[in-house]
mmCIF file with all atom_site columns, C-alpha atoms and ligand atoms in Angstrom:
data_model
loop_
_atom_site.group_PDB
_atom_site.id
_atom_site.type_symbol
_atom_site.label_atom_id
_atom_site.label_alt_id
_atom_site.label_comp_id
_atom_site.label_asym_id
_atom_site.label_entity_id
_atom_site.label_seq_id
_atom_site.pdbx_PDB_ins_code
_atom_site.Cartn_x
_atom_site.Cartn_y
_atom_site.Cartn_z
_atom_site.occupancy
_atom_site.B_iso_or_equiv
_atom_site.pdbx_formal_charge
_atom_site.auth_seq_id
_atom_site.auth_comp_id
_atom_site.auth_asym_id
_atom_site.auth_atom_id
_atom_site.pdbx_PDB_model_num
ATOM   1   C  CA  . UNK A 1 1   ? 27.275 14.204  12.918  1.00 55.00 ? 1345 UNK A CA  1
ATOM   2   C  CA  . UNK A 1 2   ? 23.969 16.408  12.370  1.00 67.00 ? 1346 UNK A CA  1
ATOM   3   C  CA  . UNK A 1 3   ? 21.682 14.973  9.811   1.00 84.00 ? 1347 UNK A CA  1
ATOM   4   C  CA  . UNK A 1 4   ? 18.678 16.537  8.740   1.00 89.00 ? 1348 UNK A CA  1
ATOM   5   C  CA  . UNK A 1 5   ? 15.153 15.520  7.379   1.00 94.00 ? 1349 UNK A CA  1
ATOM   6   C  CA  . UNK A 1 6   ? 14.666 16.111  3.520   1.00 96.00 ? 1350 UNK A CA  1
ATOM   7   C  CA  . UNK A 1 7   ? 11.736 14.989  1.262   1.00 97.00 ? 1351 UNK A CA  1
ATOM   8   C  CA  . UNK A 1 8   ? 11.801 12.935  -1.667  1.00 97.00 ? 1352 UNK A CA  1
ATOM   9   C  CA  . UNK A 1 9   ? 8.931  12.614  -4.334  1.00 97.00 ? 1353 UNK A CA  1
ATOM   10  C  CA  . UNK A 1 10  ? 7.727  9.122   -5.791  1.00 96.00 ? 1354 UNK A CA  1
ATOM   11  C  CA  . UNK A 1 11  ? 9.127  9.772   -9.172  1.00 95.00 ? 1355 UNK A CA  1
ATOM   12  C  CA  . UNK A 1 12  ? 12.899 10.506  -7.355  1.00 96.00 ? 1356 UNK A CA  1
ATOM   13  C  CA  . UNK A 1 13  ? 12.089 7.287   -5.311  1.00 96.00 ? 1357 UNK A CA  1
ATOM   14  C  CA  . UNK A 1 14  ? 11.429 5.204   -7.764  1.00 93.00 ? 1358 UNK A CA  1
ATOM   15  C  CA  . UNK A 1 15  ? 14.550 6.383   -9.652  1.00 92.00 ? 1359 UNK A CA  1
ATOM   16  C  CA  . UNK A 1 16  ? 16.950 5.321   -6.955  1.00 90.00 ? 1360 UNK A CA  1
ATOM   17  C  CA  . UNK A 1 17  ? 14.689 2.471   -5.123  1.00 84.00 ? 1361 UNK A CA  1
ATOM   18  C  CA  . UNK A 1 18  ? 16.769 -0.023  -6.661  1.00 85.00 ? 1362 UNK A CA  1
ATOM   19  C  CA  . UNK A 1 19  ? 20.009 1.180   -5.028  1.00 91.00 ? 1363 UNK A CA  1
ATOM   20  C  CA  . UNK A 1 20  ? 20.841 -1.446  -2.506  1.00 92.00 ? 1364 UNK A CA  1
ATOM   21  C  CA  . UNK A 1 21  ? 21.746 1.056   0.011   1.00 96.00 ? 1365 UNK A CA  1
ATOM   22  C  CA  . UNK A 1 22  ? 18.100 2.524   0.444   1.00 96.00 ? 1366 UNK A CA  1
ATOM   23  C  CA  . UNK A 1 23  ? 15.712 1.097   2.453   1.00 96.00 ? 1367 UNK A CA  1
ATOM   24  C  CA  . UNK A 1 24  ? 12.058 2.447   2.767   1.00 97.00 ? 1368 UNK A CA  1
ATOM   25  C  CA  . UNK A 1 25  ? 10.452 2.231   6.227   1.00 98.00 ? 1369 UNK A CA  1
ATOM   26  C  CA  . UNK A 1 26  ? 6.314  1.947   6.179   1.00 98.00 ? 1370 UNK A CA  1
ATOM   27  C  CA  . UNK A 1 27  ? 5.275  3.292   9.679   1.00 98.00 ? 1371 UNK A CA  1
ATOM   28  C  CA  . UNK A 1 28  ? 1.409  3.039   9.019   1.00 98.00 ? 1372 UNK A CA  1
ATOM   29  C  CA  . UNK A 1 29  ? -0.318 1.070   11.688  1.00 97.00 ? 1373 UNK A CA  1
ATOM   30  C  CA  . UNK A 1 30  ? -2.758 -1.811  10.884  1.00 94.00 ? 1374 UNK A CA  1
ATOM   31  C  CA  . UNK A 1 31  ? -3.348 -0.107  7.271   1.00 92.00 ? 1375 UNK A CA  1
ATOM   32  C  CA  . UNK A 1 32  ? -0.366 -2.200  6.191   1.00 93.00 ? 1376 UNK A CA  1
ATOM   33  C  CA  . UNK A 1 33  ? -2.252 -5.323  6.923   1.00 88.00 ? 1377 UNK A CA  1
ATOM   34  C  CA  . UNK A 1 34  ? -5.174 -4.632  4.131   1.00 89.00 ? 1378 UNK A CA  1
ATOM   35  C  CA  . UNK A 1 35  ? -3.772 -2.331  1.889   1.00 92.00 ? 1379 UNK A CA  1
ATOM   36  C  CA  . UNK A 1 36  ? -0.678 -2.869  -0.519  1.00 96.00 ? 1380 UNK A CA  1
ATOM   37  C  CA  . UNK A 1 37  ? 3.080  -1.849  0.421   1.00 97.00 ? 1381 UNK A CA  1
ATOM   38  C  CA  . UNK A 1 38  ? 5.913  -0.620  -1.501  1.00 96.00 ? 1382 UNK A CA  1
ATOM   39  C  CA  . UNK A 1 39  ? 8.022  -3.804  -2.568  1.00 93.00 ? 1383 UNK A CA  1
ATOM   40  C  CA  . UNK A 1 40  ? 10.894 -4.527  -0.215  1.00 93.00 ? 1384 UNK A CA  1
ATOM   41  C  CA  . UNK A 1 41  ? 9.789  -1.694  2.458   1.00 95.00 ? 1385 UNK A CA  1
ATOM   42  C  CA  . UNK A 1 42  ? 10.107 -2.700  6.152   1.00 96.00 ? 1386 UNK A CA  1
ATOM   43  C  CA  . UNK A 1 43  ? 7.187  -2.465  8.370   1.00 97.00 ? 1387 UNK A CA  1
ATOM   44  C  CA  . UNK A 1 44  ? 7.634  -0.663  11.916  1.00 98.00 ? 1388 UNK A CA  1
ATOM   45  C  CA  . UNK A 1 45  ? 4.124  0.643   12.925  1.00 98.00 ? 1389 UNK A CA  1
ATOM   46  C  CA  . UNK A 1 46  ? 4.335  4.267   14.406  1.00 98.00 ? 1390 UNK A CA  1
ATOM   47  C  CA  . UNK A 1 47  ? 2.355  3.318   17.505  1.00 97.00 ? 1391 UNK A CA  1
ATOM   48  C  CA  . UNK A 1 48  ? 5.133  0.919   18.671  1.00 98.00 ? 1392 UNK A CA  1
ATOM   49  C  CA  . UNK A 1 49  ? 8.251  2.947   16.671  1.00 98.00 ? 1393 UNK A CA  1
ATOM   50  C  CA  . UNK A 1 50  ? 10.234 4.281   19.586  1.00 97.00 ? 1394 UNK A CA  1
ATOM   51  C  CA  . UNK A 1 51  ? 10.468 0.871   21.387  1.00 98.00 ? 1395 UNK A CA  1
ATOM   52  C  CA  . UNK A 1 52  ? 11.571 -0.920  18.108  1.00 98.00 ? 1396 UNK A CA  1
ATOM   53  C  CA  . UNK A 1 53  ? 14.296 1.595   16.884  1.00 98.00 ? 1397 UNK A CA  1
ATOM   54  C  CA  . UNK A 1 54  ? 17.303 -0.763  18.037  1.00 97.00 ? 1398 UNK A CA  1
ATOM   55  C  CA  . UNK A 1 55  ? 15.506 -3.339  15.781  1.00 97.00 ? 1399 UNK A CA  1
ATOM   56  C  CA  . UNK A 1 56  ? 15.067 -0.917  12.929  1.00 97.00 ? 1400 UNK A CA  1
ATOM   57  C  CA  . UNK A 1 57  ? 18.811 -0.014  13.077  1.00 97.00 ? 1401 UNK A CA  1
ATOM   58  C  CA  . UNK A 1 58  ? 19.788 -3.382  12.840  1.00 96.00 ? 1402 UNK A CA  1
ATOM   59  C  CA  . UNK A 1 59  ? 17.500 -4.199  10.076  1.00 96.00 ? 1403 UNK A CA  1
ATOM   60  C  CA  . UNK A 1 60  ? 19.102 -1.572  7.872   1.00 96.00 ? 1404 UNK A CA  1
ATOM   61  C  CA  . UNK A 1 61  ? 22.857 -2.136  8.541   1.00 95.00 ? 1405 UNK A CA  1
ATOM   62  C  CA  . UNK A 1 62  ? 24.711 -1.330  5.258   1.00 95.00 ? 1406 UNK A CA  1
ATOM   63  C  CA  . UNK A 1 63  ? 22.057 0.917   4.094   1.00 96.00 ? 1407 UNK A CA  1
ATOM   64  C  CA  . UNK A 1 64  ? 22.748 4.817   4.028   1.00 96.00 ? 1408 UNK A CA  1
ATOM   65  C  CA  . UNK A 1 65  ? 19.688 6.339   3.106   1.00 97.00 ? 1409 UNK A CA  1
ATOM   66  C  CA  . UNK A 1 66  ? 16.263 5.646   4.970   1.00 98.00 ? 1410 UNK A CA  1
ATOM   67  C  CA  . UNK A 1 67  ? 12.785 6.501   3.279   1.00 98.00 ? 1411 UNK A CA  1
ATOM   68  C  CA  . UNK A 1 68  ? 9.684  6.978   5.720   1.00 98.00 ? 1412 UNK A CA  1
ATOM   69  C  CA  . UNK A 1 69  ? 6.542  7.102   4.823   1.00 98.00 ? 1413 UNK A CA  1
ATOM   70  C  CA  . UNK A 1 70  ? 2.893  6.369   6.216   1.00 98.00 ? 1414 UNK A CA  1
ATOM   71  C  CA  . UNK A 1 71  ? -0.428 6.709   4.296   1.00 98.00 ? 1415 UNK A CA  1
ATOM   72  C  CA  . UNK A 1 72  ? -0.220 10.685  3.640   1.00 98.00 ? 1416 UNK A CA  1
ATOM   73  C  CA  . UNK A 1 73  ? 3.451  10.982  5.322   1.00 97.00 ? 1417 UNK A CA  1
ATOM   74  C  CA  . UNK A 1 74  ? 2.024  14.264  7.219   1.00 97.00 ? 1418 UNK A CA  1
ATOM   75  C  CA  . UNK A 1 75  ? 1.990  13.576  10.624  1.00 97.00 ? 1419 UNK A CA  1
ATOM   76  C  CA  . UNK A 1 76  ? 3.389  9.856   11.316  1.00 98.00 ? 1420 UNK A CA  1
ATOM   77  C  CA  . UNK A 1 77  ? 6.133  9.547   8.690   1.00 98.00 ? 1421 UNK A CA  1
ATOM   78  C  CA  . UNK A 1 78  ? 7.959  12.609  9.634   1.00 98.00 ? 1422 UNK A CA  1
ATOM   79  C  CA  . UNK A 1 79  ? 7.442  12.238  13.323  1.00 98.00 ? 1423 UNK A CA  1
ATOM   80  C  CA  . UNK A 1 80  ? 9.057  8.920   13.154  1.00 98.00 ? 1424 UNK A CA  1
ATOM   81  C  CA  . UNK A 1 81  ? 11.759 10.127  11.037  1.00 98.00 ? 1425 UNK A CA  1
ATOM   82  C  CA  . UNK A 1 82  ? 12.723 12.907  13.259  1.00 97.00 ? 1426 UNK A CA  1
ATOM   83  C  CA  . UNK A 1 83  ? 12.359 10.646  16.369  1.00 98.00 ? 1427 UNK A CA  1
ATOM   84  C  CA  . UNK A 1 84  ? 15.014 8.257   14.497  1.00 98.00 ? 1428 UNK A CA  1
ATOM   85  C  CA  . UNK A 1 85  ? 17.193 11.438  14.037  1.00 97.00 ? 1429 UNK A CA  1
ATOM   86  C  CA  . UNK A 1 86  ? 17.150 12.310  17.501  1.00 96.00 ? 1430 UNK A CA  1
ATOM   87  C  CA  . UNK A 1 87  ? 17.951 8.996   18.660  1.00 97.00 ? 1431 UNK A CA  1
ATOM   88  C  CA  . UNK A 1 88  ? 20.977 8.801   16.267  1.00 96.00 ? 1432 UNK A CA  1
ATOM   89  C  CA  . UNK A 1 89  ? 21.984 12.249  17.327  1.00 94.00 ? 1433 UNK A CA  1
ATOM   90  C  CA  . UNK A 1 90  ? 22.012 10.604  21.070  1.00 94.00 ? 1434 UNK A CA  1
ATOM   91  C  CA  . UNK A 1 91  ? 23.883 7.601   20.422  1.00 93.00 ? 1435 UNK A CA  1
ATOM   92  C  CA  . UNK A 1 92  ? 26.845 6.270   18.418  1.00 85.00 ? 1436 UNK A CA  1
ATOM   93  C  CA  . UNK A 1 93  ? 24.377 3.822   16.605  1.00 92.00 ? 1437 UNK A CA  1
ATOM   94  C  CA  . UNK A 1 94  ? 23.359 3.783   13.025  1.00 93.00 ? 1438 UNK A CA  1
ATOM   95  C  CA  . UNK A 1 95  ? 26.360 5.685   12.026  1.00 92.00 ? 1439 UNK A CA  1
ATOM   96  C  CA  . UNK A 1 96  ? 26.066 4.445   8.429   1.00 94.00 ? 1440 UNK A CA  1
ATOM   97  C  CA  . UNK A 1 97  ? 22.873 6.162   7.988   1.00 96.00 ? 1441 UNK A CA  1
ATOM   98  C  CA  . UNK A 1 98  ? 23.409 9.201   6.346   1.00 95.00 ? 1442 UNK A CA  1
ATOM   99  C  CA  . UNK A 1 99  ? 20.141 10.554  4.996   1.00 96.00 ? 1443 UNK A CA  1
ATOM   100 C  CA  . UNK A 1 100 ? 16.680 10.300  6.276   1.00 97.00 ? 1444 UNK A CA  1
ATOM   101 C  CA  . UNK A 1 101 ? 14.103 11.402  4.206   1.00 98.00 ? 1445 UNK A CA  1
ATOM   102 C  CA  . UNK A 1 102 ? 10.146 11.130  4.044   1.00 98.00 ? 1446 UNK A CA  1
ATOM   103 C  CA  . UNK A 1 103 ? 8.276  10.136  0.949   1.00 98.00 ? 1447 UNK A CA  1
ATOM   104 C  CA  . UNK A 1 104 ? 5.900  13.120  -0.071  1.00 98.00 ? 1448 UNK A CA  1
ATOM   105 C  CA  . UNK A 1 105 ? 2.417  11.871  -0.497  1.00 98.00 ? 1449 UNK A CA  1
ATOM   106 C  CA  . UNK A 1 106 ? 3.116  8.791   1.604   1.00 98.00 ? 1450 UNK A CA  1
ATOM   107 C  CA  . UNK A 1 107 ? 1.844  5.217   0.339   1.00 98.00 ? 1451 UNK A CA  1
ATOM   108 C  CA  . UNK A 1 108 ? -1.533 6.953   -1.029  1.00 97.00 ? 1452 UNK A CA  1
ATOM   109 C  CA  . UNK A 1 109 ? 0.267  9.352   -3.240  1.00 97.00 ? 1453 UNK A CA  1
ATOM   110 C  CA  . UNK A 1 110 ? 2.535  6.482   -4.572  1.00 97.00 ? 1454 UNK A CA  1
ATOM   111 C  CA  . UNK A 1 111 ? -0.227 4.299   -5.325  1.00 96.00 ? 1455 UNK A CA  1
ATOM   112 C  CA  . UNK A 1 112 ? -2.394 6.977   -6.968  1.00 96.00 ? 1456 UNK A CA  1
ATOM   113 C  CA  . UNK A 1 113 ? 0.420  8.038   -9.008  1.00 95.00 ? 1457 UNK A CA  1
ATOM   114 C  CA  . UNK A 1 114 ? 0.310  4.392   -10.389 1.00 95.00 ? 1458 UNK A CA  1
ATOM   115 C  CA  . UNK A 1 115 ? 3.706  3.160   -8.857  1.00 94.00 ? 1459 UNK A CA  1
ATOM   116 C  CA  . UNK A 1 116 ? 4.077  -0.349  -8.291  1.00 92.00 ? 1460 UNK A CA  1
ATOM   117 C  CA  . UNK A 1 117 ? 2.902  -1.781  -5.343  1.00 95.00 ? 1461 UNK A CA  1
ATOM   118 C  CA  . UNK A 1 118 ? 3.069  -5.029  -3.641  1.00 95.00 ? 1462 UNK A CA  1
ATOM   119 C  CA  . UNK A 1 119 ? 0.650  -7.047  -2.087  1.00 94.00 ? 1463 UNK A CA  1
ATOM   120 C  CA  . UNK A 1 120 ? 2.572  -10.046 -0.537  1.00 93.00 ? 1464 UNK A CA  1
ATOM   121 C  CA  . UNK A 1 121 ? 1.872  -11.060 3.274   1.00 90.00 ? 1465 UNK A CA  1
ATOM   122 C  CA  . UNK A 1 122 ? 5.777  -11.998 3.525   1.00 90.00 ? 1466 UNK A CA  1
ATOM   123 C  CA  . UNK A 1 123 ? 7.340  -10.627 6.880   1.00 85.00 ? 1467 UNK A CA  1
ATOM   124 C  CA  . UNK A 1 124 ? 9.703  -8.925  6.017   1.00 86.00 ? 1468 UNK A CA  1
ATOM   125 C  CA  . UNK A 1 125 ? 8.615  -8.106  2.196   1.00 92.00 ? 1469 UNK A CA  1
ATOM   126 C  CA  . UNK A 1 126 ? 11.191 -9.803  -0.128  1.00 86.00 ? 1470 UNK A CA  1
ATOM   127 C  CA  . UNK A 1 127 ? 10.381 -7.226  -2.651  1.00 80.00 ? 1471 UNK A CA  1
ATOM   128 C  CA  . UNK A 1 128 ? 10.431 -8.549  -5.885  1.00 62.00 ? 1472 UNK A CA  1
ATOM   129 C  CA  . UNK A 1 129 ? 6.669  -8.616  -7.163  1.00 44.00 ? 1473 UNK A CA  1
ATOM   130 C  CA  . UNK A 1 130 ? 5.381  -5.432  -8.350  1.00 41.00 ? 1474 UNK A CA  1
HETATM 131 ZN ZN1 . ZN  B 2 .   ? 5.684  -7.340  -0.111  1.00 97.48 ? 1738 ZN  B ZN1 1
#
């Protein structure tokens, strides 16, 4: 099954973020540790992303939509999303994943628009705070 990469704005994401079938994948590197993050997002740093795809697929079991972002979603977010798409097209894994998206303007745009952020240090983030 061919999947393609699409983009989603922060206002579109906030309207669907409570859907339990959506997972947000943060691929920032060490910035995640001193910046805030989107509540409930998974963290798969871009520098080790390829090696951790099997664990990512495991972590998002039951989800059908993955939304990637980095700080600006210009390089790392789309690159990791495409890496995942290539992996999925070459294996039979992750067949539940129907949509792979990139959050426009990344975490920085999300935060600058006044969207809720989480500052917990839980791994993984439980996503309850705002
Ligand atoms: Zn958190």
